[in-house]
Amino acid sequence: MIDTDIFWIILAAIVALFVALFTIRVRVDLEMADELKLSVLAFGVRIGILPKKPKKYNIRNYTLKKIAKRDQKAAKKAAKKAEAAKKKAAAKKQKKEQEAKLTKEEKKAIKAQKRAKMPRVPDMIPLFLQVLKTFFSGFLGKFHFKVMRIKIAVGSADAATTAMMYSGICTAMKPVLKFLGKHSNLHGMKNAVIEVTPDFLSDSIKADVKMSFSMSIGGLLGVVFKTAFKFLFGWMKITPKSNASAASTRSNKPTPTTNAAENQSSGNKTESSGNVVENSASNSPSKQSKKN
């Protein structure tokens, strides 16, 4: 028997884990000015992804012994890779030889069997659309998007091109932000600095962007599991049930034992009918003699 104190400790740990999964958020900070800066904040620890830090070299790692060990590891890795490639090539060659021995009819039959096991394309397209809809609707619903600064200076080699690009970006900016505000949790728009300006003296587009994305770990896991289950159940529905149909056809076919039993019973019936005829034929003369 488990002690009650240990039971309550385990239960409290499980509850705390679920609370942490659904309350603690993972935040991604994006900043782009002269260079792209990308960092992840999780459990109070910030991890820098971009720009990559310059690699530090330690002189102690470059002694003769350590260099020889690294060379040995690299040689073993290369040998394993070559051996795996040889096995793969041999298996591929064997498969080709086996396929070469088959006739055209056998190849067609194998292809037909493979196609029969796979669902049809007209059934797969609606399933993929439903899965994508489930994922993005759930993901955007639990997604928090905060904008601090968006400054875009539009420039190109030609003034007319600059004007066209400027009008296109200004036209697209509002619907994009409206879409994010409708389908996700958009924050910071009141205090955000959003500017799009044409720069006729520059020949390229310059952007100064600062924003962050956040989502709870539990929410992300829930969306992933929900999408995976929807895909699996949908795939099972559209997959042809060849085994079940084969079993039903087998059950409908008469078995040889039943046929033998039926033949034996029919034989017994014919024998009994023959005996009846013989008995009637043997009894008929005696009846005639009595009448006489």
PDB file of C-alpha atoms in Angstrom:
ATOM      1  CA  MET A   1       0.000   0.000   0.000  1.00  0.00           C
ATOM      2  CA  ILE A   2       1.172   3.513  -0.832  1.00  0.00           C
ATOM      3  CA  ASP A   3       1.507   5.891   2.068  1.00  0.00           C
ATOM      4  CA  THR A   4      -1.091   8.699   2.043  1.00  0.00           C
ATOM      5  CA  ASP A   5       1.602  11.388   2.360  1.00  0.00           C
ATOM      6  CA  ILE A   6       3.445  10.068  -0.717  1.00  0.00           C
ATOM      7  CA  PHE A   7       0.150   9.879  -2.614  1.00  0.00           C
ATOM      8  CA  TRP A   8      -0.707  13.515  -1.861  1.00  0.00           C
ATOM      9  CA  ILE A   9       2.827  14.618  -2.772  1.00  0.00           C
ATOM     10  CA  ILE A  10       2.596  12.846  -6.155  1.00  0.00           C
ATOM     11  CA  LEU A  11      -0.864  14.300  -6.782  1.00  0.00           C
ATOM     12  CA  ALA A  12       0.321  17.813  -5.891  1.00  0.00           C
ATOM     13  CA  ALA A  13       3.332  17.430  -8.218  1.00  0.00           C
ATOM     14  CA  ILE A  14       1.068  16.365 -11.116  1.00  0.00           C
ATOM     15  CA  VAL A  15      -1.308  19.292 -10.506  1.00  0.00           C
ATOM     16  CA  ALA A  16       1.633  21.715 -10.277  1.00  0.00           C
ATOM     17  CA  LEU A  17       3.017  20.361 -13.556  1.00  0.00           C
ATOM     18  CA  PHE A  18      -0.280  20.911 -15.364  1.00  0.00           C
ATOM     19  CA  VAL A  19      -0.658  24.395 -13.878  1.00  0.00           C
ATOM     20  CA  ALA A  20       2.873  25.250 -14.984  1.00  0.00           C
ATOM     21  CA  LEU A  21       2.254  23.933 -18.505  1.00  0.00           C
ATOM     22  CA  PHE A  22      -0.894  26.014 -18.967  1.00  0.00           C
ATOM     23  CA  THR A  23       0.292  29.198 -17.224  1.00  0.00           C
ATOM     24  CA  ILE A  24       3.975  29.570 -18.087  1.00  0.00           C
ATOM     25  CA  ARG A  25       4.446  31.100 -21.508  1.00  0.00           C
ATOM     26  CA  VAL A  26       7.282  30.801 -23.946  1.00  0.00           C
ATOM     27  CA  ARG A  27       8.050  34.182 -25.485  1.00  0.00           C
ATOM     28  CA  VAL A  28       9.945  34.873 -28.685  1.00  0.00           C
ATOM     29  CA  ASP A  29      11.365  38.396 -29.060  1.00  0.00           C
ATOM     30  CA  LEU A  30      12.107  39.646 -32.554  1.00  0.00           C
ATOM     31  CA  GLU A  31      14.002  42.844 -33.281  1.00  0.00           C
ATOM     32  CA  MET A  32      15.266  43.894 -36.669  1.00  0.00           C
ATOM     33  CA  ALA A  33      17.156  47.091 -37.384  1.00  0.00           C
ATOM     34  CA  ASP A  34      20.742  46.893 -38.612  1.00  0.00           C
ATOM     35  CA  GLU A  35      20.774  43.163 -37.853  1.00  0.00           C
ATOM     36  CA  LEU A  36      18.239  40.514 -36.921  1.00  0.00           C
ATOM     37  CA  LYS A  37      17.983  39.692 -33.222  1.00  0.00           C
ATOM     38  CA  LEU A  38      15.995  36.677 -32.092  1.00  0.00           C
ATOM     39  CA  SER A  39      15.750  35.327 -28.555  1.00  0.00           C
ATOM     40  CA  VAL A  40      13.534  32.922 -26.594  1.00  0.00           C
ATOM     41  CA  LEU A  41      12.427  33.477 -23.011  1.00  0.00           C
ATOM     42  CA  ALA A  42      11.245  30.372 -21.133  1.00  0.00           C
ATOM     43  CA  PHE A  43      11.068  29.716 -17.357  1.00  0.00           C
ATOM     44  CA  GLY A  44      12.821  33.031 -16.753  1.00  0.00           C
ATOM     45  CA  VAL A  45      15.845  32.056 -18.857  1.00  0.00           C
ATOM     46  CA  ARG A  46      16.629  33.948 -22.054  1.00  0.00           C
ATOM     47  CA  ILE A  47      18.304  32.035 -24.868  1.00  0.00           C
ATOM     48  CA  GLY A  48      19.813  34.013 -27.708  1.00  0.00           C
ATOM     49  CA  ILE A  49      19.377  32.465 -31.162  1.00  0.00           C
ATOM     50  CA  LEU A  50      20.400  35.293 -33.494  1.00  0.00           C
ATOM     51  CA  PRO A  51      22.930  36.750 -33.984  1.00  0.00           C
ATOM     52  CA  LYS A  52      25.095  33.740 -33.356  1.00  0.00           C
ATOM     53  CA  LYS A  53      27.835  34.233 -30.851  1.00  0.00           C
ATOM     54  CA  PRO A  54      31.372  33.848 -32.166  1.00  0.00           C
ATOM     55  CA  LYS A  55      32.770  30.447 -31.427  1.00  0.00           C
ATOM     56  CA  LYS A  56      35.349  30.362 -28.664  1.00  0.00           C
ATOM     57  CA  TYR A  57      38.423  28.230 -29.186  1.00  0.00           C
ATOM     58  CA  ASN A  58      40.188  26.620 -26.269  1.00  0.00           C
ATOM     59  CA  ILE A  59      43.857  25.833 -26.796  1.00  0.00           C
ATOM     60  CA  ARG A  60      43.603  22.768 -24.521  1.00  0.00           C
ATOM     61  CA  ASN A  61      41.328  21.073 -27.051  1.00  0.00           C
ATOM     62  CA  TYR A  62      44.052  21.139 -29.705  1.00  0.00           C
ATOM     63  CA  THR A  63      46.712  18.908 -28.179  1.00  0.00           C
ATOM     64  CA  LEU A  64      48.122  15.976 -30.197  1.00  0.00           C
ATOM     65  CA  LYS A  65      46.180  13.360 -28.185  1.00  0.00           C
ATOM     66  CA  LYS A  66      42.832  15.145 -28.560  1.00  0.00           C
ATOM     67  CA  ILE A  67      43.416  15.765 -32.263  1.00  0.00           C
ATOM     68  CA  ALA A  68      44.225  12.041 -32.739  1.00  0.00           C
ATOM     69  CA  LYS A  69      41.042  11.052 -30.830  1.00  0.00           C
ATOM     70  CA  ARG A  70      38.927  13.347 -33.012  1.00  0.00           C
ATOM     71  CA  ASP A  71      40.515  11.883 -36.135  1.00  0.00           C
ATOM     72  CA  GLN A  72      39.743   8.336 -34.923  1.00  0.00           C
ATOM     73  CA  LYS A  73      36.114   9.252 -34.230  1.00  0.00           C
ATOM     74  CA  ALA A  74      35.801  10.862 -37.653  1.00  0.00           C
ATOM     75  CA  ALA A  75      37.305   7.748 -39.315  1.00  0.00           C
ATOM     76  CA  LYS A  76      34.897   5.429 -37.444  1.00  0.00           C
ATOM     77  CA  LYS A  77      31.962   7.627 -38.371  1.00  0.00           C
ATOM     78  CA  ALA A  78      33.024   7.661 -42.040  1.00  0.00           C
ATOM     79  CA  ALA A  79      33.434   3.845 -42.015  1.00  0.00           C
ATOM     80  CA  LYS A  80      29.960   3.352 -40.529  1.00  0.00           C
ATOM     81  CA  LYS A  81      28.496   5.726 -43.079  1.00  0.00           C
ATOM     82  CA  ALA A  82      30.216   3.872 -45.954  1.00  0.00           C
ATOM     83  CA  GLU A  83      29.006   0.508 -44.619  1.00  0.00           C
ATOM     84  CA  ALA A  84      25.440   1.784 -44.349  1.00  0.00           C
ATOM     85  CA  ALA A  85      25.651   3.137 -47.903  1.00  0.00           C
ATOM     86  CA  LYS A  86      26.913  -0.273 -49.157  1.00  0.00           C
ATOM     87  CA  LYS A  87      24.050  -2.106 -47.426  1.00  0.00           C
ATOM     88  CA  LYS A  88      21.541   0.353 -48.852  1.00  0.00           C
ATOM     89  CA  ALA A  89      22.978  -0.066 -52.363  1.00  0.00           C
ATOM     90  CA  ALA A  90      22.932  -3.890 -52.032  1.00  0.00           C
ATOM     91  CA  ALA A  91      19.304  -3.860 -50.865  1.00  0.00           C
ATOM     92  CA  LYS A  92      18.375  -1.549 -53.717  1.00  0.00           C
ATOM     93  CA  LYS A  93      20.139  -3.814 -56.231  1.00  0.00           C
ATOM     94  CA  GLN A  94      18.410  -6.907 -54.837  1.00  0.00           C
ATOM     95  CA  LYS A  95      15.044  -5.173 -55.067  1.00  0.00           C
ATOM     96  CA  LYS A  96      15.704  -4.240 -58.695  1.00  0.00           C
ATOM     97  CA  GLU A  97      16.676  -7.839 -59.494  1.00  0.00           C
ATOM     98  CA  GLN A  98      13.481  -9.142 -57.909  1.00  0.00           C
ATOM     99  CA  GLU A  99      11.407  -6.609 -59.832  1.00  0.00           C
ATOM    100  CA  ALA A 100      13.152  -7.586 -63.079  1.00  0.00           C
ATOM    101  CA  LYS A 101      12.046 -11.219 -62.604  1.00  0.00           C
ATOM    102  CA  LEU A 102       8.392 -10.213 -62.355  1.00  0.00           C
ATOM    103  CA  THR A 103       6.142 -10.131 -65.399  1.00  0.00           C
ATOM    104  CA  LYS A 104       4.124  -7.102 -66.453  1.00  0.00           C
ATOM    105  CA  GLU A 105       0.915  -8.605 -65.101  1.00  0.00           C
ATOM    106  CA  GLU A 106       2.509  -9.267 -61.698  1.00  0.00           C
ATOM    107  CA  LYS A 107       3.850  -5.705 -61.572  1.00  0.00           C
ATOM    108  CA  LYS A 108       0.410  -4.353 -62.403  1.00  0.00           C
ATOM    109  CA  ALA A 109      -1.129  -6.544 -59.694  1.00  0.00           C
ATOM    110  CA  ILE A 110       1.389  -5.292 -57.090  1.00  0.00           C
ATOM    111  CA  LYS A 111       0.696  -1.663 -58.045  1.00  0.00           C
ATOM    112  CA  ALA A 112      -3.047  -2.300 -57.845  1.00  0.00           C
ATOM    113  CA  GLN A 113      -2.653  -3.792 -54.359  1.00  0.00           C
ATOM    114  CA  LYS A 114      -0.648  -0.761 -53.195  1.00  0.00           C
ATOM    115  CA  ARG A 115      -3.240   1.624 -54.614  1.00  0.00           C
ATOM    116  CA  ALA A 116      -6.044  -0.329 -52.969  1.00  0.00           C
ATOM    117  CA  LYS A 117      -4.422   0.142 -49.561  1.00  0.00           C
ATOM    118  CA  MET A 118      -4.058   3.924 -49.991  1.00  0.00           C
ATOM    119  CA  PRO A 119      -7.000   6.332 -49.749  1.00  0.00           C
ATOM    120  CA  ARG A 120      -8.152   8.209 -52.807  1.00  0.00           C
ATOM    121  CA  VAL A 121      -6.894  11.723 -53.555  1.00  0.00           C
ATOM    122  CA  PRO A 122     -10.407  13.290 -53.575  1.00  0.00           C
ATOM    123  CA  ASP A 123     -10.812  11.996 -49.989  1.00  0.00           C
ATOM    124  CA  MET A 124      -7.358  13.171 -48.882  1.00  0.00           C
ATOM    125  CA  ILE A 125      -7.754  16.823 -49.958  1.00  0.00           C
ATOM    126  CA  PRO A 126     -10.733  17.588 -47.633  1.00  0.00           C
ATOM    127  CA  LEU A 127      -8.947  15.803 -44.776  1.00  0.00           C
ATOM    128  CA  PHE A 128      -5.789  17.905 -45.183  1.00  0.00           C
ATOM    129  CA  LEU A 129      -7.862  21.096 -45.379  1.00  0.00           C
ATOM    130  CA  GLN A 130      -9.716  20.181 -42.174  1.00  0.00           C
ATOM    131  CA  VAL A 131      -6.437  19.367 -40.393  1.00  0.00           C
ATOM    132  CA  LEU A 132      -4.864  22.681 -41.452  1.00  0.00           C
ATOM    133  CA  LYS A 133      -7.982  24.560 -40.369  1.00  0.00           C
ATOM    134  CA  THR A 134      -7.965  22.823 -36.969  1.00  0.00           C
ATOM    135  CA  PHE A 135      -4.273  23.570 -36.420  1.00  0.00           C
ATOM    136  CA  PHE A 136      -4.274  27.223 -37.450  1.00  0.00           C
ATOM    137  CA  SER A 137      -7.564  28.053 -35.730  1.00  0.00           C
ATOM    138  CA  GLY A 138      -6.355  26.527 -32.463  1.00  0.00           C
ATOM    139  CA  PHE A 139      -2.836  27.928 -32.818  1.00  0.00           C
ATOM    140  CA  LEU A 140      -3.911  31.488 -33.593  1.00  0.00           C
ATOM    141  CA  GLY A 141      -6.564  31.361 -30.860  1.00  0.00           C
ATOM    142  CA  LYS A 142      -3.917  30.682 -28.198  1.00  0.00           C
ATOM    143  CA  PHE A 143      -1.250  32.855 -29.811  1.00  0.00           C
ATOM    144  CA  HIS A 144      -0.356  36.230 -28.263  1.00  0.00           C
ATOM    145  CA  PHE A 145       1.150  38.819 -30.581  1.00  0.00           C
ATOM    146  CA  LYS A 146       2.542  42.111 -29.288  1.00  0.00           C
ATOM    147  CA  VAL A 147       3.729  44.925 -31.531  1.00  0.00           C
ATOM    148  CA  MET A 148       6.074  47.600 -30.190  1.00  0.00           C
ATOM    149  CA  ARG A 149       7.469  49.133 -33.341  1.00  0.00           C
ATOM    150  CA  ILE A 150       7.096  48.742 -37.113  1.00  0.00           C
ATOM    151  CA  LYS A 151       8.936  51.292 -39.243  1.00  0.00           C
ATOM    152  CA  ILE A 152       9.360  50.618 -42.949  1.00  0.00           C
ATOM    153  CA  ALA A 153      11.194  52.904 -45.373  1.00  0.00           C
ATOM    154  CA  VAL A 154      10.377  51.888 -48.934  1.00  0.00           C
ATOM    155  CA  GLY A 155      13.024  52.541 -51.557  1.00  0.00           C
ATOM    156  CA  SER A 156      14.021  51.216 -54.961  1.00  0.00           C
ATOM    157  CA  ALA A 157      16.097  52.134 -57.992  1.00  0.00           C
ATOM    158  CA  ASP A 158      13.117  53.793 -59.705  1.00  0.00           C
ATOM    159  CA  ALA A 159      10.820  56.455 -58.258  1.00  0.00           C
ATOM    160  CA  ALA A 160       7.724  54.956 -59.918  1.00  0.00           C
ATOM    161  CA  THR A 161       8.525  51.532 -58.502  1.00  0.00           C
ATOM    162  CA  THR A 162       9.028  53.086 -55.075  1.00  0.00           C
ATOM    163  CA  ALA A 163       5.600  54.738 -55.239  1.00  0.00           C
ATOM    164  CA  MET A 164       3.918  51.484 -56.302  1.00  0.00           C
ATOM    165  CA  MET A 165       5.639  49.480 -53.566  1.00  0.00           C
ATOM    166  CA  TYR A 166       4.763  52.124 -50.969  1.00  0.00           C
ATOM    167  CA  SER A 167       1.072  52.079 -51.911  1.00  0.00           C
ATOM    168  CA  GLY A 168       1.031  48.247 -51.909  1.00  0.00           C
ATOM    169  CA  ILE A 169       2.593  48.008 -48.431  1.00  0.00           C
ATOM    170  CA  CYS A 170       0.253  50.658 -47.022  1.00  0.00           C
ATOM    171  CA  THR A 171      -2.742  48.848 -48.534  1.00  0.00           C
ATOM    172  CA  ALA A 172      -1.673  45.453 -47.130  1.00  0.00           C
ATOM    173  CA  MET A 173      -0.650  46.643 -43.669  1.00  0.00           C
ATOM    174  CA  LYS A 174      -4.146  47.346 -42.348  1.00  0.00           C
ATOM    175  CA  PRO A 175      -5.791  44.039 -43.449  1.00  0.00           C
ATOM    176  CA  VAL A 176      -2.878  42.021 -42.024  1.00  0.00           C
ATOM    177  CA  LEU A 177      -3.129  43.705 -38.618  1.00  0.00           C
ATOM    178  CA  LYS A 178      -6.911  43.383 -38.722  1.00  0.00           C
ATOM    179  CA  PHE A 179      -6.617  39.654 -39.456  1.00  0.00           C
ATOM    180  CA  LEU A 180      -4.173  39.167 -36.570  1.00  0.00           C
ATOM    181  CA  GLY A 181      -6.454  41.115 -34.230  1.00  0.00           C
ATOM    182  CA  LYS A 182      -9.464  39.011 -35.248  1.00  0.00           C
ATOM    183  CA  HIS A 183      -7.923  35.535 -35.155  1.00  0.00           C
ATOM    184  CA  SER A 184      -5.234  35.964 -32.463  1.00  0.00           C
ATOM    185  CA  ASN A 185      -4.590  37.945 -29.301  1.00  0.00           C
ATOM    186  CA  LEU A 186      -3.033  41.152 -30.582  1.00  0.00           C
ATOM    187  CA  HIS A 187      -1.625  43.504 -27.942  1.00  0.00           C
ATOM    188  CA  GLY A 188       0.129  46.865 -27.803  1.00  0.00           C
ATOM    189  CA  MET A 189      -1.524  48.458 -30.819  1.00  0.00           C
ATOM    190  CA  LYS A 190      -2.440  51.636 -28.908  1.00  0.00           C
ATOM    191  CA  ASN A 191       1.159  52.396 -27.941  1.00  0.00           C
ATOM    192  CA  ALA A 192       2.787  50.841 -30.996  1.00  0.00           C
ATOM    193  CA  VAL A 193       4.684  52.967 -33.508  1.00  0.00           C
ATOM    194  CA  ILE A 194       3.680  52.000 -37.046  1.00  0.00           C
ATOM    195  CA  GLU A 195       5.140  54.031 -39.893  1.00  0.00           C
ATOM    196  CA  VAL A 196       5.490  53.366 -43.618  1.00  0.00           C
ATOM    197  CA  THR A 197       7.360  56.075 -45.535  1.00  0.00           C
ATOM    198  CA  PRO A 198       8.715  56.304 -49.097  1.00  0.00           C
ATOM    199  CA  ASP A 199      12.449  56.891 -49.447  1.00  0.00           C
ATOM    200  CA  PHE A 200      13.195  58.071 -52.967  1.00  0.00           C
ATOM    201  CA  LEU A 201      16.884  58.523 -52.184  1.00  0.00           C
ATOM    202  CA  SER A 202      17.422  54.864 -51.243  1.00  0.00           C
ATOM    203  CA  ASP A 203      17.513  51.865 -53.548  1.00  0.00           C
ATOM    204  CA  SER A 204      16.344  49.257 -50.994  1.00  0.00           C
ATOM    205  CA  ILE A 205      13.720  48.670 -48.319  1.00  0.00           C
ATOM    206  CA  LYS A 206      14.765  49.306 -44.728  1.00  0.00           C
ATOM    207  CA  ALA A 207      12.787  48.029 -41.764  1.00  0.00           C
ATOM    208  CA  ASP A 208      12.958  48.723 -38.037  1.00  0.00           C
ATOM    209  CA  VAL A 209      10.750  46.151 -36.322  1.00  0.00           C
ATOM    210  CA  LYS A 210      10.308  45.115 -32.712  1.00  0.00           C
ATOM    211  CA  MET A 211       7.654  42.599 -31.695  1.00  0.00           C
ATOM    212  CA  SER A 212       7.149  39.525 -29.540  1.00  0.00           C
ATOM    213  CA  PHE A 213       5.188  36.274 -29.756  1.00  0.00           C
ATOM    214  CA  SER A 214       4.096  34.206 -26.786  1.00  0.00           C
ATOM    215  CA  MET A 215       2.164  31.014 -26.167  1.00  0.00           C
ATOM    216  CA  SER A 216       1.663  28.630 -23.278  1.00  0.00           C
ATOM    217  CA  ILE A 217       3.296  25.220 -23.507  1.00  0.00           C
ATOM    218  CA  GLY A 218       0.065  23.458 -22.567  1.00  0.00           C
ATOM    219  CA  GLY A 219      -1.875  25.356 -25.229  1.00  0.00           C
ATOM    220  CA  LEU A 220       0.663  24.383 -27.883  1.00  0.00           C
ATOM    221  CA  LEU A 221       0.604  20.710 -26.815  1.00  0.00           C
ATOM    222  CA  GLY A 222      -3.213  20.747 -26.827  1.00  0.00           C
ATOM    223  CA  VAL A 223      -3.309  22.104 -30.379  1.00  0.00           C
ATOM    224  CA  VAL A 224      -0.745  19.536 -31.559  1.00  0.00           C
ATOM    225  CA  PHE A 225      -2.582  16.576 -29.967  1.00  0.00           C
ATOM    226  CA  LYS A 226      -5.967  17.746 -31.238  1.00  0.00           C
ATOM    227  CA  THR A 227      -4.630  18.100 -34.784  1.00  0.00           C
ATOM    228  CA  ALA A 228      -2.871  14.714 -34.625  1.00  0.00           C
ATOM    229  CA  PHE A 229      -6.007  12.895 -33.412  1.00  0.00           C
ATOM    230  CA  LYS A 230      -8.147  14.561 -36.068  1.00  0.00           C
ATOM    231  CA  PHE A 231      -5.689  13.487 -38.762  1.00  0.00           C
ATOM    232  CA  LEU A 232      -5.458   9.892 -37.470  1.00  0.00           C
ATOM    233  CA  PHE A 233      -9.225   9.380 -37.178  1.00  0.00           C
ATOM    234  CA  GLY A 234      -9.822  10.997 -40.556  1.00  0.00           C
ATOM    235  CA  TRP A 235      -7.117   8.850 -42.166  1.00  0.00           C
ATOM    236  CA  MET A 236      -8.670   5.709 -40.674  1.00  0.00           C
ATOM    237  CA  LYS A 237     -12.063   6.664 -42.100  1.00  0.00           C
ATOM    238  CA  ILE A 238     -10.854   7.238 -45.666  1.00  0.00           C
ATOM    239  CA  THR A 239      -8.477   4.233 -45.739  1.00  0.00           C
ATOM    240  CA  PRO A 240     -10.015   1.318 -47.690  1.00  0.00           C
ATOM    241  CA  LYS A 241     -10.926  -1.579 -45.420  1.00  0.00           C
ATOM    242  CA  SER A 242      -9.517  -4.354 -47.575  1.00  0.00           C
ATOM    243  CA  ASN A 243      -9.124  -6.842 -44.721  1.00  0.00           C
ATOM    244  CA  ALA A 244     -12.747  -6.552 -43.656  1.00  0.00           C
ATOM    245  CA  SER A 245     -14.041  -6.978 -47.196  1.00  0.00           C
ATOM    246  CA  ALA A 246     -11.793  -9.993 -47.721  1.00  0.00           C
ATOM    247  CA  ALA A 247     -13.061 -11.542 -44.488  1.00  0.00           C
ATOM    248  CA  SER A 248     -16.698 -10.947 -45.516  1.00  0.00           C
ATOM    249  CA  THR A 249     -16.135 -12.570 -48.911  1.00  0.00           C
ATOM    250  CA  ARG A 250     -14.459 -15.504 -47.229  1.00  0.00           C
ATOM    251  CA  SER A 251     -17.378 -15.933 -44.838  1.00  0.00           C
ATOM    252  CA  ASN A 252     -19.854 -15.895 -47.742  1.00  0.00           C
ATOM    253  CA  LYS A 253     -17.973 -18.657 -49.589  1.00  0.00           C
ATOM    254  CA  PRO A 254     -19.098 -22.208 -48.633  1.00  0.00           C
ATOM    255  CA  THR A 255     -16.467 -24.252 -46.893  1.00  0.00           C
ATOM    256  CA  PRO A 256     -15.451 -27.663 -48.195  1.00  0.00           C
ATOM    257  CA  THR A 257     -16.658 -29.361 -44.993  1.00  0.00           C
ATOM    258  CA  THR A 258     -20.172 -27.990 -45.474  1.00  0.00           C
ATOM    259  CA  ASN A 259     -20.136 -29.109 -49.104  1.00  0.00           C
ATOM    260  CA  ALA A 260     -19.051 -32.623 -48.085  1.00  0.00           C
ATOM    261  CA  ALA A 261     -21.772 -32.763 -45.440  1.00  0.00           C
ATOM    262  CA  GLU A 262     -24.396 -31.606 -47.941  1.00  0.00           C
ATOM    263  CA  ASN A 263     -23.226 -34.191 -50.499  1.00  0.00           C
ATOM    264  CA  GLN A 264     -23.296 -36.942 -47.886  1.00  0.00           C
ATOM    265  CA  SER A 265     -26.807 -35.991 -46.755  1.00  0.00           C
ATOM    266  CA  SER A 266     -28.023 -35.877 -50.362  1.00  0.00           C
ATOM    267  CA  GLY A 267     -26.446 -39.318 -50.932  1.00  0.00           C
ATOM    268  CA  ASN A 268     -28.202 -40.673 -47.870  1.00  0.00           C
ATOM    269  CA  LYS A 269     -31.471 -39.238 -49.135  1.00  0.00           C
ATOM    270  CA  THR A 270     -31.061 -40.884 -52.533  1.00  0.00           C
ATOM    271  CA  GLU A 271     -30.171 -44.205 -50.891  1.00  0.00           C
ATOM    272  CA  SER A 272     -33.208 -44.016 -48.632  1.00  0.00           C
ATOM    273  CA  SER A 273     -35.450 -43.145 -51.580  1.00  0.00           C
ATOM    274  CA  GLY A 274     -33.987 -46.130 -53.503  1.00  0.00           C
ATOM    275  CA  ASN A 275     -34.730 -48.445 -50.574  1.00  0.00           C
ATOM    276  CA  VAL A 276     -38.284 -47.172 -50.434  1.00  0.00           C
ATOM    277  CA  VAL A 277     -38.763 -47.877 -54.147  1.00  0.00           C
ATOM    278  CA  GLU A 278     -37.349 -51.398 -53.772  1.00  0.00           C
ATOM    279  CA  ASN A 279     -39.572 -52.130 -50.796  1.00  0.00           C
ATOM    280  CA  SER A 280     -42.619 -50.918 -52.658  1.00  0.00           C
ATOM    281  CA  ALA A 281     -41.682 -53.043 -55.672  1.00  0.00           C
ATOM    282  CA  SER A 282     -41.203 -56.150 -53.475  1.00  0.00           C
ATOM    283  CA  ASN A 283     -44.494 -55.579 -51.680  1.00  0.00           C
ATOM    284  CA  SER A 284     -46.606 -55.133 -54.831  1.00  0.00           C
ATOM    285  CA  PRO A 285     -46.586 -58.872 -55.955  1.00  0.00           C
ATOM    286  CA  SER A 286     -47.684 -60.044 -52.527  1.00  0.00           C
ATOM    287  CA  LYS A 287     -50.634 -57.663 -52.631  1.00  0.00           C
ATOM    288  CA  GLN A 288     -51.625 -58.897 -56.066  1.00  0.00           C
ATOM    289  CA  SER A 289     -51.500 -62.571 -54.872  1.00  0.00           C
ATOM    290  CA  LYS A 290     -53.773 -61.784 -51.940  1.00  0.00           C
ATOM    291  CA  LYS A 291     -56.296 -60.169 -54.267  1.00  0.00           C
ATOM    292  CA  ASN A 292     -56.287 -63.211 -56.498  1.00  0.00           C
TER     293      ASN A 292
END
